[in-house]
Every structure is written in structure tokens, then in C-alpha cells.
XYZ file of C-alpha atoms in Angstrom:
730
model
C 17.122 115.961 123.166
C 19.822 114.190 125.168
C 20.860 112.139 121.893
C 20.815 115.124 120.420
C 23.503 116.404 122.723
C 25.255 113.681 122.773
C 25.613 113.604 119.023
C 26.857 117.120 119.287
C 29.738 116.200 121.853
C 30.813 113.562 119.445
C 30.851 116.001 116.896
C 32.865 118.431 118.760
C 35.414 115.912 120.108
C 37.722 116.289 117.518
C 37.885 119.999 117.489
C 38.364 119.874 121.372
C 41.153 117.390 120.915
C 42.609 119.434 118.219
C 42.524 122.498 120.535
C 43.795 120.955 123.715
C 46.917 119.803 120.942
C 47.404 123.172 119.818
C 47.434 124.639 123.539
C 49.772 122.265 124.943
C 52.239 122.799 121.607
C 52.316 126.307 122.119
C 53.588 125.552 125.842
C 56.053 123.378 125.035
C 57.520 125.146 122.430
C 57.118 128.600 124.743
C 58.985 127.108 127.111
C 62.085 125.625 124.774
C 62.026 129.288 123.417
C 62.858 130.611 126.944
C 65.128 127.809 127.746
C 67.032 128.310 124.483
C 67.430 131.890 125.369
C 68.255 131.524 129.221
C 71.024 128.891 127.917
C 71.932 130.936 125.274
C 71.598 127.984 122.557
C 71.200 129.239 118.756
C 69.149 127.609 116.587
C 69.053 126.474 112.751
C 71.145 124.718 110.387
C 73.367 127.408 109.742
C 76.160 125.722 111.787
C 76.574 122.765 108.972
C 78.593 125.204 107.600
C 81.031 125.547 110.527
C 84.303 124.231 111.138
C 83.787 120.646 112.356
C 87.049 120.410 114.074
C 86.913 116.720 115.027
C 88.722 113.635 112.965
C 86.526 110.233 112.102
C 88.064 106.789 111.671
C 86.892 105.618 108.730
C 85.582 107.345 105.675
C 84.173 106.133 101.932
C 84.854 109.966 100.921
C 87.509 112.489 101.573
C 87.376 114.230 104.561
C 89.497 116.135 107.169
C 88.849 118.075 110.469
C 89.177 121.364 108.905
C 86.183 120.057 106.562
C 82.259 121.479 107.779
C 79.539 119.486 109.971
C 77.760 118.609 106.591
C 80.523 116.913 105.064
C 81.136 115.098 108.833
C 77.277 114.068 108.846
C 77.858 112.788 105.022
C 80.467 110.643 105.822
C 78.276 109.566 108.765
C 75.590 108.512 106.284
C 77.531 106.569 103.892
C 78.611 104.547 106.565
C 75.524 103.819 107.752
C 74.265 103.188 104.153
C 77.647 101.050 103.868
C 76.695 98.975 106.819
C 72.811 98.469 106.389
C 73.838 97.296 102.684
C 76.138 94.598 104.191
C 73.832 93.919 107.205
C 71.105 92.967 104.408
C 72.876 90.841 102.068
C 74.712 88.816 104.727
C 71.650 88.728 107.031
C 69.510 87.569 104.124
C 71.930 85.189 102.581
C 72.403 83.240 105.931
C 68.733 83.466 107.028
C 68.355 81.411 103.642
C 71.026 78.725 104.672
C 69.809 78.586 107.998
C 66.386 77.873 106.786
C 67.346 75.317 104.256
C 69.313 73.484 107.374
C 66.032 74.089 109.623
C 64.004 71.949 106.471
C 66.897 69.495 106.161
C 65.375 65.843 106.393
C 68.513 65.712 108.509
C 67.473 65.283 112.115
C 71.019 66.976 113.875
C 70.597 69.438 111.551
C 67.473 70.705 111.629
C 67.809 70.395 115.754
C 71.199 72.425 115.065
C 69.525 75.599 113.096
C 66.353 75.548 115.265
C 68.782 76.041 118.529
C 70.713 78.667 116.579
C 67.658 80.702 115.723
C 66.404 80.143 119.417
C 69.534 81.359 120.859
C 70.297 84.212 118.572
C 66.517 85.629 118.982
C 66.063 85.744 122.732
C 69.441 87.848 123.200
C 69.647 91.246 122.903
C 71.456 92.626 119.833
C 73.301 94.822 121.857
C 74.792 92.395 123.716
C 75.451 90.192 121.156
C 77.547 93.408 119.588
C 79.538 93.758 122.929
C 80.094 90.153 122.501
C 81.400 89.810 119.309
C 83.510 92.983 120.332
C 85.177 92.096 123.197
C 85.901 88.538 121.416
C 87.954 90.227 118.163
C 89.277 92.718 120.492
C 90.747 90.679 123.062
C 90.504 87.452 121.437
C 92.379 88.299 118.343
C 96.416 88.792 118.211
C 97.694 92.240 117.691
C 99.362 93.365 114.426
C 103.033 91.622 114.430
C 106.513 92.980 113.163
C 106.776 90.313 110.789
C 105.195 89.521 107.733
C 101.837 89.971 106.690
C 100.244 87.684 104.575
C 97.367 88.818 101.889
C 94.795 88.009 104.081
C 95.345 89.253 107.893
C 93.096 89.277 110.762
C 94.340 91.020 113.911
C 92.525 92.896 116.872
C 92.707 95.953 114.891
C 90.640 94.381 111.766
C 90.891 92.537 108.544
C 93.168 93.568 105.936
C 92.783 91.964 102.365
C 94.394 93.083 99.147
C 93.254 95.797 96.962
C 93.153 96.735 93.127
C 95.736 99.938 92.474
C 95.788 101.651 89.850
C 99.057 103.123 88.524
C 97.895 105.832 86.341
C 94.487 107.539 87.907
C 94.642 109.811 84.868
C 93.849 106.225 82.481
C 90.108 105.600 82.449
C 90.448 101.594 82.884
C 88.138 101.873 85.653
C 85.334 103.597 84.261
C 85.843 101.593 80.848
C 85.209 98.119 82.816
C 82.176 99.730 84.976
C 80.906 100.550 81.723
C 81.612 97.670 80.378
C 79.666 95.525 82.809
C 76.772 97.778 82.953
C 76.127 97.225 79.500
C 76.458 93.615 79.983
C 73.765 93.731 83.218
C 71.412 95.627 80.748
C 71.946 93.389 78.010
C 71.233 90.098 80.958
C 67.872 91.913 81.930
C 66.636 91.806 78.245
C 67.729 88.479 77.692
C 70.168 89.163 74.804
C 72.906 87.547 76.869
C 72.892 84.804 79.058
C 74.233 85.114 82.316
C 77.637 82.899 82.239
C 78.137 84.634 78.911
C 78.015 87.846 80.530
C 80.403 86.549 83.936
C 83.164 85.235 80.889
C 82.768 88.794 79.407
C 82.839 90.711 83.083
C 85.989 88.632 83.928
C 87.787 89.310 80.556
C 87.122 92.950 81.720
C 89.032 93.053 84.419
C 92.417 91.613 82.469
C 93.519 95.193 81.472
C 92.472 96.633 85.144
C 95.552 94.220 86.281
C 97.434 94.703 83.392
C 97.994 98.489 83.597
C 97.173 98.582 87.154
C 98.104 96.051 90.478
C 97.462 94.476 93.565
C 98.172 96.296 96.674
C 99.038 93.736 99.142
C 98.931 94.667 103.411
C 101.882 94.894 104.787
C 103.254 95.302 107.958
C 104.091 98.924 108.640
C 105.596 100.957 112.442
C 102.279 101.228 113.607
C 100.474 98.216 112.343
C 99.496 96.965 108.787
C 99.585 99.150 106.165
C 98.358 98.956 102.681
C 95.349 96.826 100.663
C 91.938 97.557 102.073
C 91.164 97.440 106.030
C 88.095 97.129 107.964
C 88.185 98.036 111.693
C 87.210 95.958 114.642
C 84.357 98.011 114.961
C 83.123 97.765 111.377
C 82.925 93.457 111.428
C 81.494 93.841 114.692
C 78.582 95.980 113.526
C 78.317 94.043 110.270
C 78.531 90.763 111.669
C 76.165 91.133 114.830
C 73.367 92.847 112.550
C 73.893 89.875 109.992
C 73.610 87.219 112.389
C 70.767 88.879 114.604
C 68.870 89.422 111.418
C 69.237 86.012 109.792
C 67.147 84.289 112.703
C 64.354 86.374 111.922
C 64.482 86.029 108.565
C 65.316 82.446 108.484
C 61.777 82.018 109.924
C 60.348 83.884 107.529
C 61.795 82.087 104.745
C 60.645 79.103 105.965
C 56.952 79.820 106.706
C 57.274 80.992 103.039
C 58.729 77.942 101.827
C 56.405 75.807 103.494
C 53.227 77.883 102.052
C 54.093 77.008 98.401
C 51.966 74.316 97.363
C 52.987 70.677 97.277
C 51.967 70.426 93.950
C 54.561 72.539 92.192
C 57.088 70.334 94.019
C 55.597 67.134 92.254
C 54.997 69.048 89.210
C 58.941 69.578 88.774
C 59.475 65.913 90.039
C 57.730 64.712 87.083
C 59.195 66.719 84.676
C 62.493 64.710 85.662
C 64.170 68.131 87.752
C 66.380 67.425 90.951
C 65.343 68.411 94.347
C 68.134 71.154 94.366
C 66.946 72.318 90.878
C 63.052 72.203 92.275
C 63.865 74.257 95.021
C 66.296 76.929 93.059
C 64.307 77.291 90.387
C 60.218 76.277 91.331
C 60.154 76.701 94.931
C 62.063 79.895 96.407
C 61.057 82.408 93.569
C 57.390 81.686 94.956
C 58.599 81.590 98.176
C 60.305 84.997 97.427
C 56.996 86.752 97.009
C 55.452 85.542 99.998
C 58.152 86.136 101.980
C 58.831 90.143 100.828
C 56.595 91.749 103.255
C 58.110 90.847 106.553
C 61.415 90.339 105.377
C 61.091 93.924 104.330
C 59.984 94.825 107.512
C 63.311 93.277 108.930
C 65.586 95.339 106.501
C 64.042 97.980 107.724
C 64.673 97.100 111.331
C 68.610 96.545 110.106
C 68.690 99.769 108.977
C 67.339 101.199 112.118
C 70.231 98.772 114.195
C 72.988 100.382 112.180
C 72.408 102.986 114.842
C 74.078 100.843 117.918
C 77.440 101.615 116.123
C 77.167 104.401 118.267
C 77.675 101.809 121.561
C 81.247 100.488 120.027
C 82.539 103.661 118.853
C 82.140 103.052 115.019
C 81.290 106.867 113.140
C 77.901 105.598 111.414
C 75.353 108.536 111.234
C 73.650 108.630 114.889
C 77.516 108.279 116.346
C 78.499 111.599 114.327
C 75.136 113.423 114.975
C 75.827 112.853 118.784
C 79.645 114.216 118.334
C 77.828 117.246 116.124
C 75.567 117.768 119.135
C 78.169 117.626 122.044
C 80.532 120.313 120.195
C 77.512 122.536 118.906
C 74.553 122.207 121.490
C 72.097 121.910 118.790
C 70.386 119.214 119.968
C 66.961 120.026 118.494
C 68.716 120.057 115.064
C 70.880 117.222 115.294
C 67.811 114.904 116.742
C 65.625 116.499 114.094
C 68.168 115.463 111.263
C 68.135 111.461 112.663
C 64.256 111.227 112.631
C 64.184 112.960 108.655
C 67.077 110.574 108.033
C 66.012 107.006 109.052
C 62.614 108.490 107.843
C 63.841 108.763 104.518
C 66.058 105.706 104.378
C 63.234 103.604 105.749
C 60.343 105.166 103.244
C 62.627 104.644 100.310
C 63.838 100.839 101.098
C 59.360 100.574 101.708
C 59.301 102.117 97.976
C 61.631 100.091 95.934
C 60.949 96.554 97.594
C 56.884 97.750 97.356
C 57.623 98.324 93.835
C 59.632 95.071 93.230
C 56.654 92.767 95.038
C 53.928 94.571 92.953
C 55.439 93.643 90.143
C 55.905 89.990 91.608
C 52.743 89.658 93.033
C 51.981 88.542 96.844
C 50.296 85.614 96.327
C 51.507 82.344 95.181
C 49.571 81.020 91.931
C 48.080 77.695 91.815
C 45.334 75.572 94.477
C 46.148 75.475 97.904
C 48.073 72.096 98.821
C 49.933 70.475 101.743
C 52.849 72.124 102.570
C 56.132 70.550 101.273
C 57.091 69.350 104.903
C 53.902 69.246 106.882
C 55.212 66.508 109.243
C 57.428 68.110 111.979
C 60.658 66.178 112.912
C 60.237 62.546 114.083
C 61.042 62.456 117.913
C 64.602 60.639 119.190
C 62.590 57.535 120.792
C 64.454 57.947 124.331
C 62.259 55.264 126.159
C 62.931 52.271 123.359
C 66.478 51.082 122.882
C 65.247 48.462 120.465
C 63.952 51.321 118.072
C 67.094 53.652 118.223
C 68.886 51.914 115.286
C 66.114 52.089 112.827
C 65.415 56.015 113.750
C 68.931 56.771 113.418
C 68.831 54.872 109.623
C 65.723 57.218 108.962
C 67.176 60.198 110.330
C 70.752 60.335 110.234
C 72.207 57.838 107.549
C 69.225 58.003 104.948
C 72.209 57.667 102.048
C 75.336 58.452 101.264
C 75.446 62.056 101.141
C 73.257 62.304 104.616
C 75.503 59.710 106.246
C 78.965 62.055 105.327
C 76.655 64.946 106.766
C 75.426 63.313 109.682
C 79.196 62.610 110.574
C 80.802 65.774 109.611
C 77.949 67.586 111.941
C 78.622 64.995 114.794
C 82.700 65.626 114.537
C 82.138 69.494 114.793
C 79.576 69.391 117.525
C 81.679 67.041 119.656
C 84.812 69.194 118.975
C 82.794 72.211 119.712
C 81.307 70.566 122.989
C 84.387 69.082 124.288
C 86.417 72.667 123.935
C 83.165 74.351 125.594
C 83.300 71.854 128.176
C 87.281 72.235 128.826
C 87.067 75.727 128.983
C 83.547 75.702 131.550
C 84.771 72.835 133.883
C 87.918 70.612 133.108
C 90.205 73.593 132.953
C 88.366 76.274 134.953
C 88.817 77.894 138.158
C 86.695 77.596 141.068
C 88.511 78.962 143.866
C 90.741 81.698 145.117
C 91.381 85.212 142.777
C 91.902 86.730 140.023
C 95.953 85.533 140.182
C 94.605 81.938 140.292
C 92.466 82.364 137.267
C 95.616 83.869 135.481
C 97.288 80.196 135.784
C 94.703 78.496 134.561
C 93.093 78.703 130.307
C 89.819 78.209 131.623
C 86.401 80.086 132.725
C 87.194 82.457 135.746
C 84.334 81.329 138.247
C 85.687 83.362 141.062
C 84.783 86.487 138.878
C 81.410 86.014 139.283
C 81.706 85.126 142.982
C 83.084 88.924 143.131
C 81.134 90.584 140.678
C 77.627 88.909 140.870
C 76.102 91.486 143.094
C 77.499 94.294 140.956
C 75.955 92.924 137.584
C 72.506 92.196 139.513
C 72.145 95.102 141.398
C 74.791 97.744 140.353
C 75.561 100.636 142.116
C 72.451 100.435 144.485
C 73.625 100.477 148.385
C 75.436 97.069 149.113
C 73.152 97.365 152.419
C 70.038 97.795 151.092
C 70.301 95.305 148.156
C 67.746 92.855 149.641
C 64.980 95.688 148.775
C 66.614 95.367 144.700
C 66.252 91.637 145.276
C 62.798 92.063 146.206
C 61.382 93.920 143.674
C 63.243 91.628 141.083
C 61.361 88.756 142.447
C 58.175 90.901 142.630
C 58.061 91.208 138.781
C 59.622 87.830 138.278
C 56.969 86.285 140.470
C 54.218 88.123 137.973
C 55.990 87.007 135.041
C 55.438 83.196 136.671
C 51.784 83.578 137.033
C 51.254 84.767 133.643
C 51.719 81.423 133.004
C 48.695 79.926 134.552
C 45.352 80.113 132.400
C 43.291 80.411 135.347
C 44.892 83.747 136.080
C 44.437 85.171 132.421
C 41.669 87.675 133.463
C 41.777 91.356 134.084
C 43.036 90.755 137.636
C 46.349 89.432 136.294
C 46.829 93.466 134.779
C 45.979 94.332 138.277
C 48.345 92.182 139.806
C 50.971 93.933 136.890
C 50.562 97.161 138.397
C 50.293 95.934 142.024
C 53.892 94.403 141.167
C 55.445 97.662 139.536
C 54.070 99.541 142.444
C 55.745 97.331 144.871
C 58.572 97.342 142.842
C 59.279 100.812 142.385
C 58.402 101.931 146.466
C 60.995 98.848 147.567
C 63.524 100.552 145.192
C 62.853 104.017 146.328
C 62.206 103.733 150.053
C 61.679 106.662 152.396
C 58.480 104.913 154.591
C 58.390 102.258 157.110
C 62.055 102.563 157.960
C 63.411 101.897 154.870
C 66.080 104.535 153.546
C 65.618 107.094 150.507
C 67.789 105.679 147.416
C 67.585 108.542 144.481
C 66.808 107.126 140.773
C 70.427 107.284 140.033
C 71.810 104.689 142.184
C 68.795 102.066 140.981
C 70.635 99.692 138.311
C 70.973 96.153 137.449
C 68.082 93.644 136.922
C 65.200 95.380 138.487
C 65.925 98.307 136.379
C 65.479 96.051 133.355
C 62.923 94.429 135.007
C 61.069 97.779 135.483
C 61.767 99.189 132.334
C 60.181 96.487 130.239
C 56.878 95.488 132.483
C 56.248 99.525 132.824
C 56.725 100.052 128.971
C 54.129 97.185 128.181
C 51.428 98.147 130.923
C 51.610 101.692 129.873
C 51.759 100.903 126.292
C 48.845 99.172 126.379
C 46.286 101.765 126.694
C 47.629 104.039 124.637
C 48.255 101.269 122.212
C 44.436 100.574 121.872
C 43.915 104.431 121.300
C 46.026 105.026 118.636
C 44.593 101.585 117.118
C 41.042 103.128 117.114
C 42.493 106.778 116.072
C 44.170 105.120 112.578
C 40.582 103.820 111.807
C 38.760 106.863 112.858
C 36.770 108.527 109.752
C 37.231 111.599 111.275
C 40.768 113.269 109.946
C 41.423 115.388 113.153
C 41.489 112.247 115.400
C 42.997 109.788 112.388
C 45.570 111.912 110.815
C 47.538 112.623 114.377
C 47.510 108.502 114.947
C 48.843 107.992 111.578
C 51.639 110.807 112.045
C 52.323 109.426 115.612
C 52.803 105.517 114.545
C 54.586 106.068 111.316
C 57.062 108.267 112.809
C 57.717 106.435 115.598
C 58.261 103.091 114.151
C 60.318 104.895 111.064
C 63.122 106.266 113.924
C 65.527 103.917 115.688
C 64.809 103.523 119.394
C 68.106 105.573 120.140
C 66.739 108.602 117.983
C 63.837 108.332 120.525
C 66.050 107.676 123.774
C 67.914 110.713 122.464
C 64.837 112.700 122.130
C 63.802 111.768 125.660
C 67.268 112.335 127.259
C 68.283 115.554 125.400
C 65.434 117.327 124.211
C 63.063 116.577 127.218
C 64.466 118.861 129.480
C 64.397 121.828 127.035
C 60.823 121.410 127.085
C 59.713 121.594 130.599
C 60.638 124.705 132.759
C 63.710 125.211 134.117
C 62.645 124.946 137.772
C 61.423 121.245 136.982
C 64.040 118.599 137.248
C 63.228 115.176 135.900
C 65.239 112.066 136.750
C 66.893 110.326 133.436
C 64.696 107.449 134.257
C 61.508 108.682 134.157
C 62.140 110.196 130.721
C 63.926 107.160 129.148
C 60.782 105.150 131.103
C 58.300 107.729 128.680
C 60.353 107.299 125.782
C 59.901 103.312 125.605
C 56.200 103.496 126.589
C 55.700 105.451 123.231
C 58.131 103.570 121.374
C 56.139 100.344 122.283
C 52.818 102.057 121.944
C 53.399 102.684 118.589
C 54.099 98.906 117.679
C 51.171 97.471 119.879
C 48.868 99.790 118.202
C 49.636 98.067 114.765
C 49.311 94.662 116.533
C 45.764 95.711 117.541
C 44.932 97.374 114.665
C 45.573 94.093 112.591
C 43.263 92.234 115.418
C 40.517 94.731 114.959
C 40.835 94.410 110.847
C 40.330 90.208 111.506
C 36.791 91.382 113.058
C 34.110 90.343 110.821
C 31.895 93.487 109.950
C 29.122 91.873 110.840
C 29.975 92.246 115.078
C 29.920 96.009 114.675
C 26.601 95.932 112.704
C 24.910 93.385 115.016
C 25.822 95.650 117.902
C 24.366 98.550 116.298
C 21.253 96.408 115.250
C 20.803 95.902 119.587
C 21.115 99.679 120.117
C 24.605 99.761 121.656
C 26.380 102.830 120.987
C 29.530 103.224 119.329
C 31.601 103.179 122.548
C 29.878 100.282 123.905
C 30.210 98.239 120.570
C 33.960 98.898 120.654
C 34.391 98.193 124.510
C 32.446 95.332 124.680
C 32.090 93.558 121.449
C 35.059 94.421 118.895
C 37.781 95.194 121.343
C 37.673 91.511 123.230
C 37.861 89.957 119.773
C 40.309 91.779 118.406
C 42.923 91.513 121.852
C 42.075 87.422 121.296
C 43.667 87.689 118.326
C 46.473 89.946 118.681
C 47.582 88.456 122.175
C 50.483 86.487 120.663
C 51.684 89.834 118.612
C 51.101 91.880 121.999
C 53.975 89.073 123.838
C 55.837 88.835 120.662
C 55.923 93.099 121.634
C 57.118 92.512 124.917
C 60.110 89.827 124.071
C 61.135 92.712 121.972
C 60.738 95.357 124.886
C 63.175 93.273 126.907
C 65.645 93.350 124.834
C 65.035 96.780 124.044
C 65.795 97.839 127.791
C 69.651 97.618 126.931
C 69.818 100.807 124.937
C 69.004 102.802 127.477
C 72.884 102.284 128.752
C 73.636 104.712 125.731
C 71.646 107.607 127.687
C 73.260 106.863 130.731
C 70.991 104.485 132.634
C 72.253 101.704 134.693
C 70.307 98.723 133.528
C 71.432 95.081 133.452
C 73.787 95.359 130.427
C 75.778 98.639 131.565
C 76.669 96.902 134.818
C 77.865 94.157 133.120
C 80.085 96.167 131.395
C 81.113 97.352 134.745
C 82.032 94.583 136.184
C 85.163 93.833 134.264
C 86.238 97.556 133.988
C 88.866 96.570 136.874
C 92.191 95.832 135.610
C 92.504 92.406 137.410
C 88.843 91.307 136.064
C 89.327 92.755 132.429
C 90.328 89.316 130.863
C 87.097 87.961 131.868
C 84.406 89.654 130.078
C 83.200 86.262 128.516
C 82.244 85.410 131.953
C 80.280 88.185 132.219
C 78.519 87.907 129.098
C 77.429 84.707 129.886
C 75.919 85.255 132.699
C 74.037 87.921 131.748
C 73.407 86.324 128.201
C 71.453 83.730 129.924
C 69.111 85.894 132.321
C 68.084 87.535 129.190
C 67.699 84.196 127.465
C 65.630 82.531 130.230
C 63.573 85.968 129.827
C 62.692 85.835 126.491
C 62.352 82.305 125.952
C 60.267 82.286 128.557
C 58.196 84.916 126.853
C 58.017 83.351 123.846
C 56.981 79.735 125.310
C 54.357 82.084 126.812
C 52.942 83.069 123.726
C 53.303 79.720 122.429
C 51.104 78.585 125.164
C 48.440 81.343 124.819
C 48.184 80.336 120.947
C 47.530 76.960 121.632
C 44.875 77.970 124.315
C 43.495 80.211 121.831
C 43.679 77.541 119.249
C 41.750 75.446 121.231
C 39.279 77.363 122.577
C 38.162 78.842 118.549
């Protein structure tokens, strides 16, 4: 009888969950309707046809302030597509180049490319973007009154020559485009060789040059005019997206190349192909088939990361939507447009690359064999000076080309290191104030002496900043304990919960003689650590439920889990943060006021849970089916089998991926400044607001970048340590 009741309860559980969800949804939307009526906010998309009334600095199509909001959104969407396309192209090419350098037999080149990857991957994208923006804005000269060359770069952007048609009525451009399209189709059908097509394409440009002209950039009254100009914000966004994604793509390409059986290169060598021909015609085409799935994921990330243009004022889609929301108050529609647009872009790219991948196949044909470079780089013999000459001949000066490459790298490295040391030490200012720093050309270390506390603790009351430091120390101590294998038990999770509770109590106060500090005063390093820690700890149980829910055979459980995961993963984090910061107050009663920090924290938890759920689901798929069948034969219930048999084995496989998600979460915390939360990056920007310290942004970002690098690099080492421990245990 009890067994029958249990089966009925299990069968009724999905319907109870659906009913509870409908009740909650009804309550939320009823509250939303009341709040919208109280605040006199209209709903619907009729505002799209109203006059926008604001200008957009960079447009690919004709636009004026008198045009509609729909036209403004179209301009923002085209800018997003342009940024995303250029970021994908440049990051792929740069990632492939870094991969080739990492696989080089030249020890110095391989080590430097590895250093590039570690530096770029362990510093948040938004921080890199601010560094690039500040370097271009303050490091380049302004537009001068003198002559401008055909290629000019100043702090207002990059200026290039542009093709100008004298008579737009002549169909010269259309004819050239049609000719190029016909040639491209002939190349794809194999009727024309690529070199012949390129020659004809070059000839087709001759009428454009004869009937048209070249519009060169030139000095104007208020800056450079003429030609083709790309703003500083545009250059910053494209450069930062390309550099950031290239570090990850380089490792993806490297793994794919190493997965190609060595027999492929040996057969090519037997046929007389050179190493370059083997790599270009044999290895890379096969490696691309393996690299397509993870490469597509990073291209999707590039599309979503293009939304960070809102942080530097570039008019991409999210920035335009933010302006529209501020003017019309249509927050629900605006956030809905962000979610729908990026979901459509992500699904479109996934569809195209998926079809291309299915045409090529996911795996490499041939028998498995050893890798192209199965052995790691030979370490430098520090303790044996007698072995140095032979090691250098093998790894640095083996052949004429490698010797030239080594000398060139050494020269460039020496120049870079010399300039860096000169700025950091030899020409730096170590004492005095801003006036003394202006007399020198090196780093201004008094800036950090005056502003280090502002960067670390922000607007937290100065007399109570010891509490902020103690809160950060508690969380960092837990991170240190995580490196000790004997603490890898359930107690470590309890320790993290305790450290988070201690940090919150210290920051809040209001007991034992500690004065109460409101949340809007919390800022700096403790907020960054707290946001990341709570996001990971809070997302973990939700991710487990979502992973099991997505694998459930009951549609009432599976489909809500699938929708939640795909909806959150397909939306940029900025969109999720806007949802928490802008829409959340509309779904709660007017008498209930919740600070921005808890709202942002909840958004980070949901965002992290969606990614963690997929990692855990992959671990569940790796558990053999026989484990569940054996548990059922032993008389265990489904939940007992999941808790005691399936989940422990799945987590063992998923731990490295979960740690990698935690690393991403540390970097994702920098995005909260866009919705007004004062994290470490926001306090860093505050540190050079004063006019006397404004030229020393490099010192501020160097200090903050070092903190983020140490945090992320430590977590990456922890991930590698866990992987080695699990491999050894297995």
C-alpha cells in the first residue's frame, strides 16, 4: 500500500510543480500589472514607431534623430552584427596563429605563446576592454592641424582611404559585385581555379578605380574628415573581443591538431610534401572538423560579449536598447528584445555551423595514433650549466630559420622587457605626489599609495575598512584550503558557507558593537569575492536539479529545465543583469524594497546554474547505464540511486568543468558595474577620476589586473590539480 502511495505521489509531483509554477506566475504578473498601473507605464511595442529623438554616432545605414525607435534598433543591430563578424574572423585567425606558435619546435616561441594565453584567459574581458580603451584614448595623439597621411591613427580612431564613386548612377559597383559572385560560384563548382578567380576579381576593380576615385582622409577644422573612419570605441571593442577569444580558440585548435593521427603527417611526408604543405593541406582541414563544436561555442560567446560595448559607449544593440528604455520606460519590451535578438543570433550561428559540421563529419577518418607533438617541451636545465649549449642547439638554434626566429624573438623580447623595466623601475616615481609624477615619464607608484584603499574597499566607511579586509581574508582563506586534498570532502562546502556567512555579517554589522553599514556602501574586492562565491555555492544545488530535470522522462519536468537552461545560456549576462536590475522591482510589491546587490546576486546564481547544469549533465551521461540498473537490482529507489550512485560518479567527472565555470564567474563579476554595483573594477575606475590622478590609469589597471590574474590563475591551477588527482585515483 505504501509502495502504491509512493508511486502516486511521484506521478503527481510534476503536476504539483506545474500548478505551483502557474500560481507563482499569476502572482508575479498580477503584481507587475499593479506596478505598471501605479507608475503609469504603458506596455506593448507601439513605441517602436515613435520618434526616437537621439543621435547615434556610428551607423551603417542612414539614420537621423527624427527617425523611429525601430530604425535606431536596426542601427544598433547592424553594429552588433558588424562587431561580432569582425571579432569572429580576427579571433579565429589570431587564435590559429597563436596555436601554431604554441606547437612550434622553437622553445622560446612556444613559451611566449603559452604566456600570452595564460595572461589573456585569466584577466576579465571588461578589464581588458577598459585597458585598450584608455590606451587608445590617452596614449595616442589627438588629431593635428597638419597634413594627414593615407593611413592615420589618433585618439579619435583609425582613418583609411575609401572608394568614392563619381557618379552614383553608373552601375559600376553592381557590375563588379555580380562579377565577383559569378567567380565565387565558379570556384565552388570547380570550374575555375582560385588563382584565376582572384586575377579576374582584381581586373574587375579596374573600372571602379577609373570611373570612381579614392577618397583620402584629410585634416578638417574639427578633426580628420574624408575616407573611412573607425572610432576609438569600435577599435577597442573589436580588438578586445578578438584578443580575448583568440586565447581560448588557440587551445581549441591545439587540441584538435594534436588529435589528428600521426600517420596522416607521416603519409604526407612519404608523398614528398613539405611540413608547411602537410600542415595546411592535411592536418588543419582534419583538425577543423574536430574543432567546430567548441569553436562554435566561443563564436557564440563573441556574439554575446559584443554587448559589452555599452560599457564604453559604442552604439551596439544593447546600448541602443538601454537608451530606448531610459526614454520610454518600456523596460519589459526592451529586455525582451535583447533576449529574443541574441537568442536568434545564437541559434542562427549554431544552425549554420551545425550544417557545415554535418557535411564534413565530426570525427577524423583513419586509425588512432600518437599525436603530432606527443612529448612536452624539453625543460631548461637550470642546475646543469654544462648542458646549456646542447639544449640551446636543440631548442633554439636548430637550423638557419629557427636561429633567425630565435634572434628576432630575443631582440623583440629584450626591447619589450627593457621598456617595461624602464617604466616600472628606472624612470618611475616612488615618493612624493602627483606633481612629482608629472616630472617623470615612468610609473607613478604614489598613485597606489594614495588610492590602494579606494581600489580595494571603495566607498566602505574608512574607519570600518578593517571589517572589509577581514571579510576578504575569510573568503581567500577558504580558497587556500581548497588546494589541500585532505579537505576535499563535504566539509569544504560547509567551510565555504561559513566563510560567506562571516563575510556578510562583517560587512553588514549591527551586532557586537559593529556599526551597521548599508549594502550600497559595500564595494571593492570583498564584493567581487562575495558575488563570485555566492554565485558558485548557490548555483550548485540548482544546477544538480536542472541537470536531472533535463534528463527526466516527464515532459512537465524536462521542458521547463530545457527552456530555462537554453534561455539563460543564449542571453548575454548583461541582459540577465538588466532583467534583475530593471525588471525585478516591477515583479515585487511596491512596499517591498530590495537592494541592487541581492538582485544582481540572484541573476548571477541563475546564470551560473545554467552553465553548471550542462557540465553536470555531461558527467551524468558519462556514468555507465549499468550503474543505475545495478542500483535498481539492489532495491534502491530512483532518488537513492541518484544520490548515492549516479551523482557522486558524475561529479567526479564534472569537477574540472565546475572549477572552470567558477573561474568564468570570477571574471563575470566585473559586469555588475554596468548596473551600478561597485565591484573591484568599478572602484578601480573611481581611483583616477580626480584630475591630478587621471593620467595614471595604467597603474590602476595593472594593480587590479594582477589581483584578477592571481585569483583566476589560482583557480586554474586548482582545476589542474583536481584533474591529476582524479586521474591518479581512477
